[in-house]
mmCIF file of N, CA, C and O in Angstrom:
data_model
loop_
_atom_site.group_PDB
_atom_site.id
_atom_site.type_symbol
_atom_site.label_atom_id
_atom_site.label_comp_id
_atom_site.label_asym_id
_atom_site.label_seq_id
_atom_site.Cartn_x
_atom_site.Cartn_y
_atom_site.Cartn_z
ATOM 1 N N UNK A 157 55.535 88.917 96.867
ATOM 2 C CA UNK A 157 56.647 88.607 97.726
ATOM 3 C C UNK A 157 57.233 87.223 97.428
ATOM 4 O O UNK A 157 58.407 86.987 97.141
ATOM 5 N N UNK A 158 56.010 86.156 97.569
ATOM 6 C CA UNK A 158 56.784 85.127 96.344
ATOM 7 C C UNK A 158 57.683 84.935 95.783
ATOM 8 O O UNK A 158 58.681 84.281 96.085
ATOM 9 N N UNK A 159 57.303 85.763 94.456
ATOM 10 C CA UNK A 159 57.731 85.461 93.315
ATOM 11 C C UNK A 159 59.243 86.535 93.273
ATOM 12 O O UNK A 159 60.109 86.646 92.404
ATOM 13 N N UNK A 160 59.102 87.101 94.397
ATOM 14 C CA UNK A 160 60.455 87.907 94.588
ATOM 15 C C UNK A 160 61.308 87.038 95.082
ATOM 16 O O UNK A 160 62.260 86.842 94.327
ATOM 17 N N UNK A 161 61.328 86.445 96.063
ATOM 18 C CA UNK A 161 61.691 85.572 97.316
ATOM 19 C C UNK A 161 62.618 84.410 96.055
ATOM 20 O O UNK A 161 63.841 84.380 95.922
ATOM 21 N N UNK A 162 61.641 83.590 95.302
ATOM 22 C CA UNK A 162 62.075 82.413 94.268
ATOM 23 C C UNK A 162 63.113 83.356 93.254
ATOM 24 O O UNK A 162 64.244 82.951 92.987
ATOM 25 N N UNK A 163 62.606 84.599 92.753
ATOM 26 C CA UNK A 163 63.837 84.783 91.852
ATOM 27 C C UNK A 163 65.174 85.011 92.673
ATOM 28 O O UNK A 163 66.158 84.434 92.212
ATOM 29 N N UNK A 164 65.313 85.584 93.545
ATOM 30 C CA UNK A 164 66.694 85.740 94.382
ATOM 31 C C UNK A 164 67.205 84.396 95.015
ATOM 32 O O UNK A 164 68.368 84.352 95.416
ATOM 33 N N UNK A 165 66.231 83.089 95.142
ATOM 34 C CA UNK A 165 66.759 81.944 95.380
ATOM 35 C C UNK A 165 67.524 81.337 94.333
ATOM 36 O O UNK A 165 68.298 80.382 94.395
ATOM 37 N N UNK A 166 67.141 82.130 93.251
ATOM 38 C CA UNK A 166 67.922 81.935 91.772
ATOM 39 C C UNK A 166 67.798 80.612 91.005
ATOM 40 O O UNK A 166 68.617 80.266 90.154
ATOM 41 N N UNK A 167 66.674 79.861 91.377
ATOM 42 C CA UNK A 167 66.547 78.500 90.551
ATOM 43 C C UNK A 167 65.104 78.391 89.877
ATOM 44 O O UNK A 167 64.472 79.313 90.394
ATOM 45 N N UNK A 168 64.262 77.718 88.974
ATOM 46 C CA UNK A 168 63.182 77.478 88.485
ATOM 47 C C UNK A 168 62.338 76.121 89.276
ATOM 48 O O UNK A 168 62.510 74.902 89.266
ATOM 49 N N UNK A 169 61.465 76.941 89.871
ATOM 50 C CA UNK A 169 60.482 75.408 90.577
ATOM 51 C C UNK A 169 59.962 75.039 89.723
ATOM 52 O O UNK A 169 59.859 75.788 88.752
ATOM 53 N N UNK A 170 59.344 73.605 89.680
ATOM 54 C CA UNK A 170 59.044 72.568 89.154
ATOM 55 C C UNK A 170 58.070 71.854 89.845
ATOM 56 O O UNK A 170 58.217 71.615 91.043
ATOM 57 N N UNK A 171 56.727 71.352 88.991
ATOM 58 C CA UNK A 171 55.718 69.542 89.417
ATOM 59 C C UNK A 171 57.346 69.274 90.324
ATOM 60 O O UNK A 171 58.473 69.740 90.153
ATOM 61 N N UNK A 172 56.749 68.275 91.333
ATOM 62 C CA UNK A 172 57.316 67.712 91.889
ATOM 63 C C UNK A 172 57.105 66.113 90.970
ATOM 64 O O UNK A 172 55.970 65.725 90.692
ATOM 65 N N UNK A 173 58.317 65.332 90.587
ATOM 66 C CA UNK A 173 57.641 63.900 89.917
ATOM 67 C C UNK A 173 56.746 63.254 90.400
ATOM 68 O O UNK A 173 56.771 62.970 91.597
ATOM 69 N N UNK A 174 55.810 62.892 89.641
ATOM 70 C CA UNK A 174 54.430 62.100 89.710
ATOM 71 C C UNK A 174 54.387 60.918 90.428
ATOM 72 O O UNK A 174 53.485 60.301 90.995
ATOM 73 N N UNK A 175 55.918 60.698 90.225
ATOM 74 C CA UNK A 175 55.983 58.886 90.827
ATOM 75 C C UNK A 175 56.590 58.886 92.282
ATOM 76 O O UNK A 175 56.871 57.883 92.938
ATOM 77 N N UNK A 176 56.733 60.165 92.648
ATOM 78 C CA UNK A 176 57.179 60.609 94.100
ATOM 79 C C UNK A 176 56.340 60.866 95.142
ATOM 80 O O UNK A 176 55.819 61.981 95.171
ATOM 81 N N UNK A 177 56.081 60.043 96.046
ATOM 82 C CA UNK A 177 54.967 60.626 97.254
ATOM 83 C C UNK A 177 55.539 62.114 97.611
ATOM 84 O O UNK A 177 56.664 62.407 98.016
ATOM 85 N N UNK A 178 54.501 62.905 97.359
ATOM 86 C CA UNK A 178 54.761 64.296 98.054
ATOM 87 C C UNK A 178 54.587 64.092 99.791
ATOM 88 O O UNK A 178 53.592 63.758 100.434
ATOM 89 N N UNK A 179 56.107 64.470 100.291
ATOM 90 C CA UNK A 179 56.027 64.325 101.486
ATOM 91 C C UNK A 179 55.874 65.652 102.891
ATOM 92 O O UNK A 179 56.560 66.417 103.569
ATOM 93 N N UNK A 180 54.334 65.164 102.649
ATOM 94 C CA UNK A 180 54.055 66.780 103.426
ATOM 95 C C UNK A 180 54.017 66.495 104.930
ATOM 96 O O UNK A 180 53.781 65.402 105.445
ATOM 97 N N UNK A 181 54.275 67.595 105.526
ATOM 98 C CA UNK A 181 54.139 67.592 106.886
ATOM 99 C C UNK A 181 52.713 68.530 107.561
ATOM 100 O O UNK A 181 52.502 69.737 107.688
ATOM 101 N N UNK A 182 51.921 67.296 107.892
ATOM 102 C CA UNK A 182 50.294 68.026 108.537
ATOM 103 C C UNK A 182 50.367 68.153 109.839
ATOM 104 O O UNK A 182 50.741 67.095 110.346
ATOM 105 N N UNK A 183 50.105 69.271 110.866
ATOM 106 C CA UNK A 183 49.752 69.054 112.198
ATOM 107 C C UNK A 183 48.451 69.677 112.176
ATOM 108 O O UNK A 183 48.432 70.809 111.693
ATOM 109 N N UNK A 184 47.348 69.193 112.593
ATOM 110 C CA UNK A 184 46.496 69.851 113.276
ATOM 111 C C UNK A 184 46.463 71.082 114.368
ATOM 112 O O UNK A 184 47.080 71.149 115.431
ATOM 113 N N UNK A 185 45.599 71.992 113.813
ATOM 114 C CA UNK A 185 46.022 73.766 114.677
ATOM 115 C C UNK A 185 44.678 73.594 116.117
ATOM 116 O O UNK A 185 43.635 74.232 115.976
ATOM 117 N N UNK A 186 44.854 72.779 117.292
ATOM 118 C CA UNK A 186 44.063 72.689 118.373
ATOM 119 C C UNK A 186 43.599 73.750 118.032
ATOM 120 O O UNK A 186 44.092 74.752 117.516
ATOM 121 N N UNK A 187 41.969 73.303 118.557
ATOM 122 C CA UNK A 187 40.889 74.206 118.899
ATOM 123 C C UNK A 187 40.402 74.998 117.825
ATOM 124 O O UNK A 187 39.685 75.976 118.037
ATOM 125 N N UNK A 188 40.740 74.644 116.699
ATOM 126 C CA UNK A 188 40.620 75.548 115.545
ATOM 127 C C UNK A 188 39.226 75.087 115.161
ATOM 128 O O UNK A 188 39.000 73.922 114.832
ATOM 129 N N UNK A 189 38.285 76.048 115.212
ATOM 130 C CA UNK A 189 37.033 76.193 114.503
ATOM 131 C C UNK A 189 36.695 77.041 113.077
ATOM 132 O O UNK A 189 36.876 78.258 113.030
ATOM 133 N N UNK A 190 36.354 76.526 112.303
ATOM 134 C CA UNK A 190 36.589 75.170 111.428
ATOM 135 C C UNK A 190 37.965 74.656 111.935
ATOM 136 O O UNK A 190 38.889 75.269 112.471
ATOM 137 N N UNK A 191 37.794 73.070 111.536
ATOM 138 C CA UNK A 191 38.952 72.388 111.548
ATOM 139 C C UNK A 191 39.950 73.313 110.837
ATOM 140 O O UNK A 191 39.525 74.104 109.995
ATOM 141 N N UNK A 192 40.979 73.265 111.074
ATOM 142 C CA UNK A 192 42.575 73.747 110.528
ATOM 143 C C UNK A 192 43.894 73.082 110.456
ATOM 144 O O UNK A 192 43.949 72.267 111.377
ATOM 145 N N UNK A 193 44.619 73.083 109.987
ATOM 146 C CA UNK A 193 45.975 72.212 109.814
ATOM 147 C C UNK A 193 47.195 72.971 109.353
ATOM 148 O O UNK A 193 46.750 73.936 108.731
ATOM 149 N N UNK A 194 48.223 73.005 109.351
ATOM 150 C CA UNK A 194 49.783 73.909 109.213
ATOM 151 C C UNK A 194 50.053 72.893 108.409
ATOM 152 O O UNK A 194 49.553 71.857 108.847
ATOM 153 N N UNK A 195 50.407 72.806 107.802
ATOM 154 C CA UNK A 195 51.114 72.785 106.407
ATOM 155 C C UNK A 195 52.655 72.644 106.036
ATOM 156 O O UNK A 195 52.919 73.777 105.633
ATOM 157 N N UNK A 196 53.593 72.038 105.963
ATOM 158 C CA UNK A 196 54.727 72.440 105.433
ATOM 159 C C UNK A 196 55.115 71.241 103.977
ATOM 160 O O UNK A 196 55.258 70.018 103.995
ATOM 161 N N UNK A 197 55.181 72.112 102.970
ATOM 162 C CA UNK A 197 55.419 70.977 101.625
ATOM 163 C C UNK A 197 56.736 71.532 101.377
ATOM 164 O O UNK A 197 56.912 72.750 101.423
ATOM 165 N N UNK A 198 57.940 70.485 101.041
ATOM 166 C CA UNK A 198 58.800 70.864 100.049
ATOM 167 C C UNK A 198 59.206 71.342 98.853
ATOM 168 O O UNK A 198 58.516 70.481 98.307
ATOM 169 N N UNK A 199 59.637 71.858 98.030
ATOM 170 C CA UNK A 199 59.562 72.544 96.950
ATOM 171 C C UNK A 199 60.314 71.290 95.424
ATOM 172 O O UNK A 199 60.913 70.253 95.707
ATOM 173 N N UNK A 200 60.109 71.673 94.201
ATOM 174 C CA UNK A 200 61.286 71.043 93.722
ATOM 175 C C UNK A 200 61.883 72.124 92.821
ATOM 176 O O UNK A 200 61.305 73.196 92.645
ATOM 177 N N UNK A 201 63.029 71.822 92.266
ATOM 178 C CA UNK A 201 63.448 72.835 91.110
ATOM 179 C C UNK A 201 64.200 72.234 90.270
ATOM 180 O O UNK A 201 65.120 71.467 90.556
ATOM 181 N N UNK A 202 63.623 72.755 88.527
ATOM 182 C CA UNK A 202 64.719 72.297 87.751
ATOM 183 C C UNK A 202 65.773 71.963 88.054
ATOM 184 O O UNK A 202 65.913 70.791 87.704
ATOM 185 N N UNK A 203 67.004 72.495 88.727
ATOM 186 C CA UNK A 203 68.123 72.739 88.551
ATOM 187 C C UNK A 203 68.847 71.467 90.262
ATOM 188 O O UNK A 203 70.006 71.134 90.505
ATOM 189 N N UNK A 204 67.875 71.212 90.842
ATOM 190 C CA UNK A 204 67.929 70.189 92.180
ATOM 191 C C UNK A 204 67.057 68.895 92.494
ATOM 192 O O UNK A 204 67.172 67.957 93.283
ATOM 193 N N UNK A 205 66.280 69.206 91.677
ATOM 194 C CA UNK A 205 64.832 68.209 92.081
ATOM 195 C C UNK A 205 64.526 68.732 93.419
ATOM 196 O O UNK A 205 64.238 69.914 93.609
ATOM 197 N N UNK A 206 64.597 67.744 94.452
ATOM 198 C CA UNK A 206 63.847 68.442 95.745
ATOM 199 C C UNK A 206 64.951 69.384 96.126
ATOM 200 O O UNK A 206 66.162 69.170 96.087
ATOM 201 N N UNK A 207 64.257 70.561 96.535
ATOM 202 C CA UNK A 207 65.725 71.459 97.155
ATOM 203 C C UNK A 207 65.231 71.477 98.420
ATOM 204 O O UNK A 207 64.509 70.648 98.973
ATOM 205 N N UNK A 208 65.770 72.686 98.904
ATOM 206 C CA UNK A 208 65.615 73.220 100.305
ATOM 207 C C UNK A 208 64.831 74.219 100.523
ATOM 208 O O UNK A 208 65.168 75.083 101.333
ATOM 209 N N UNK A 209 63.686 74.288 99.870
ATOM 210 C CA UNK A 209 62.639 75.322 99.818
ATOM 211 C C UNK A 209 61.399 74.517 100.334
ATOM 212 O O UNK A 209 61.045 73.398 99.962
ATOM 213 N N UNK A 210 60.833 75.300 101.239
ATOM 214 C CA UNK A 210 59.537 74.561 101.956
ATOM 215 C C UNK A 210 58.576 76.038 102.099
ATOM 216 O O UNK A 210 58.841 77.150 102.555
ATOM 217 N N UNK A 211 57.359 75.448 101.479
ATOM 218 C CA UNK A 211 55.947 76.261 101.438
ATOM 219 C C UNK A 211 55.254 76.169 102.770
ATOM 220 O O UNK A 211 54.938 74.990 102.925
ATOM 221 N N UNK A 212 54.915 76.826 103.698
ATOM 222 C CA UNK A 212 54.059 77.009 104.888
ATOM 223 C C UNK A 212 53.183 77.552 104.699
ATOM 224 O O UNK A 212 53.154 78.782 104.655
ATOM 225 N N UNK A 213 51.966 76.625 104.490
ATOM 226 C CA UNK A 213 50.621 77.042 104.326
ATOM 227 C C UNK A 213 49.767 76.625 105.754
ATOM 228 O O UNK A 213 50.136 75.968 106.728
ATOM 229 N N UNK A 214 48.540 77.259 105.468
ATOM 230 C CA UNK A 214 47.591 76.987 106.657
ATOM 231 C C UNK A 214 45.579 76.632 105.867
ATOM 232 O O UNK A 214 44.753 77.418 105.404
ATOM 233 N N UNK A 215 45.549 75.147 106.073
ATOM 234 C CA UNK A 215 44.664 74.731 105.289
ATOM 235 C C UNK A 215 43.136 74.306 106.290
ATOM 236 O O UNK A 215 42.926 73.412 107.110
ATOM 237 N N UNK A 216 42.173 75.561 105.676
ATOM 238 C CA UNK A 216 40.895 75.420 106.696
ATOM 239 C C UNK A 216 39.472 74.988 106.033
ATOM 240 O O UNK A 216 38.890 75.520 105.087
ATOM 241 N N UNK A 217 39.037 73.715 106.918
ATOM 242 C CA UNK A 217 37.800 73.142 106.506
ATOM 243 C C UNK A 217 36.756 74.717 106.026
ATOM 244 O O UNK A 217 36.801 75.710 106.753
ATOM 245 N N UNK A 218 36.273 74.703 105.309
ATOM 246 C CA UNK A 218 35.054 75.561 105.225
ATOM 247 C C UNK A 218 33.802 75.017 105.503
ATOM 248 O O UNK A 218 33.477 73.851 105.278
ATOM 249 N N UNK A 219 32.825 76.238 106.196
ATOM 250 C CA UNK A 219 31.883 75.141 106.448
ATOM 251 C C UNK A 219 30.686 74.469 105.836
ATOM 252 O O UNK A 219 30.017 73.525 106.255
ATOM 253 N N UNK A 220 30.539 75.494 104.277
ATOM 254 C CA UNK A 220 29.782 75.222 103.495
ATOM 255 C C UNK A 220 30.596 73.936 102.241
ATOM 256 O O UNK A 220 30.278 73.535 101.122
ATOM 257 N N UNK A 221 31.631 73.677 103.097
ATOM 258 C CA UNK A 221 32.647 72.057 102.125
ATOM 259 C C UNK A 221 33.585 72.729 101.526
ATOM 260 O O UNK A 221 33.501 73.957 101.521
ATOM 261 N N UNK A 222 34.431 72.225 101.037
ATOM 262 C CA UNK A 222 35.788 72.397 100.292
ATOM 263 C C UNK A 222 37.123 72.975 101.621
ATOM 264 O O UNK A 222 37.014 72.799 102.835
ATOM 265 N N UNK A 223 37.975 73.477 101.101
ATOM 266 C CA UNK A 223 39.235 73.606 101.786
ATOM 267 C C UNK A 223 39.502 75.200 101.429
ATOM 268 O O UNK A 223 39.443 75.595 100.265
ATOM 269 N N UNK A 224 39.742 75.907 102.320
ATOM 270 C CA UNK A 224 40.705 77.448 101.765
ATOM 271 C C UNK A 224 41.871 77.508 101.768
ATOM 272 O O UNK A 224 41.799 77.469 102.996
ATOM 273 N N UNK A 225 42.998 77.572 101.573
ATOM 274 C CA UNK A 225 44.278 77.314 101.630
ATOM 275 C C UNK A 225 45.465 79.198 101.696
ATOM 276 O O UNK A 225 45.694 80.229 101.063
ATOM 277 N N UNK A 226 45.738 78.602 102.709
ATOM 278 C CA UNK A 226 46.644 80.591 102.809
ATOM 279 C C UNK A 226 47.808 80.168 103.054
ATOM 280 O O UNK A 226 48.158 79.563 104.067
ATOM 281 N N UNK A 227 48.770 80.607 101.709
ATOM 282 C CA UNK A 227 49.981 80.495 101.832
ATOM 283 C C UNK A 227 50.623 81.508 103.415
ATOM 284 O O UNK A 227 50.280 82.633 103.779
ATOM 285 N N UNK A 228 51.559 80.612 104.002
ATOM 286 C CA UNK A 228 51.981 81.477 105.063
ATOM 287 C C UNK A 228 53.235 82.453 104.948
ATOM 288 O O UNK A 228 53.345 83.677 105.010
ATOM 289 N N UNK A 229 54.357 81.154 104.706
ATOM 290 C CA UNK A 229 55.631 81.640 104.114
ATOM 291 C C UNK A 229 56.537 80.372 103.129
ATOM 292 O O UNK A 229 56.137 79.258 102.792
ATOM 293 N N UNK A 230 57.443 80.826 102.939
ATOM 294 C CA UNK A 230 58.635 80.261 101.797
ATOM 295 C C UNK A 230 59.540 80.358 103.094
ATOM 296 O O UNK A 230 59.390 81.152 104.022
ATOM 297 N N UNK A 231 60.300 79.594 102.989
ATOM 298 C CA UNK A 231 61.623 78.953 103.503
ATOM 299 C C UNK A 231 62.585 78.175 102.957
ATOM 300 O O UNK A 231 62.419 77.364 102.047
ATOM 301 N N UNK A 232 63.791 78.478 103.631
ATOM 302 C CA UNK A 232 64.818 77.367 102.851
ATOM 303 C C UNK A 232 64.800 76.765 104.662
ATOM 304 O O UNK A 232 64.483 77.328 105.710
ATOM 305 N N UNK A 233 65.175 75.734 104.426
ATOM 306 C CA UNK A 233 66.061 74.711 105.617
ATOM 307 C C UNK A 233 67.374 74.668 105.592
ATOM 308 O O UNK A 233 67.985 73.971 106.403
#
């Protein structure tokens, strides 16, 4: 669904530049056991640098360590 979603947005994403703080937006998901957090990162694309595409993920402590990460949705703003 992705990769459907990006070709009909009709541009090529891209690394976001290295020398750019990626500016993500974290909220903490109350009461969430494991810890949990919502997610929203901006996208970039060849053809814009940052566009108007934002990734909604949902990122959960595991409890044996590391992070699981579940893409939620794609958006434009």
């Amino acid at each position: 669904d992705l990769a459907t979603a990006v070709a009909e947005y009709g541009r090529r994403l891209v690394p976001a530049p290295p020398e750019e703080p990626l500016p993500l937006d974290v909220v903490a998901i109350s009461n969430a056991d494991p810890p949990a957090w919502s997610v929203d990162s901006p996208l970039w694309t060849a053809e814009e640098g940052r566009s108007d595409l934002t990734l909604q993920l949902t990122v959960r402590a595991e409890p044996a360590g590391g992070y699981r990460i579940e893409v939620d949705d794609l958006h434009v703003l």
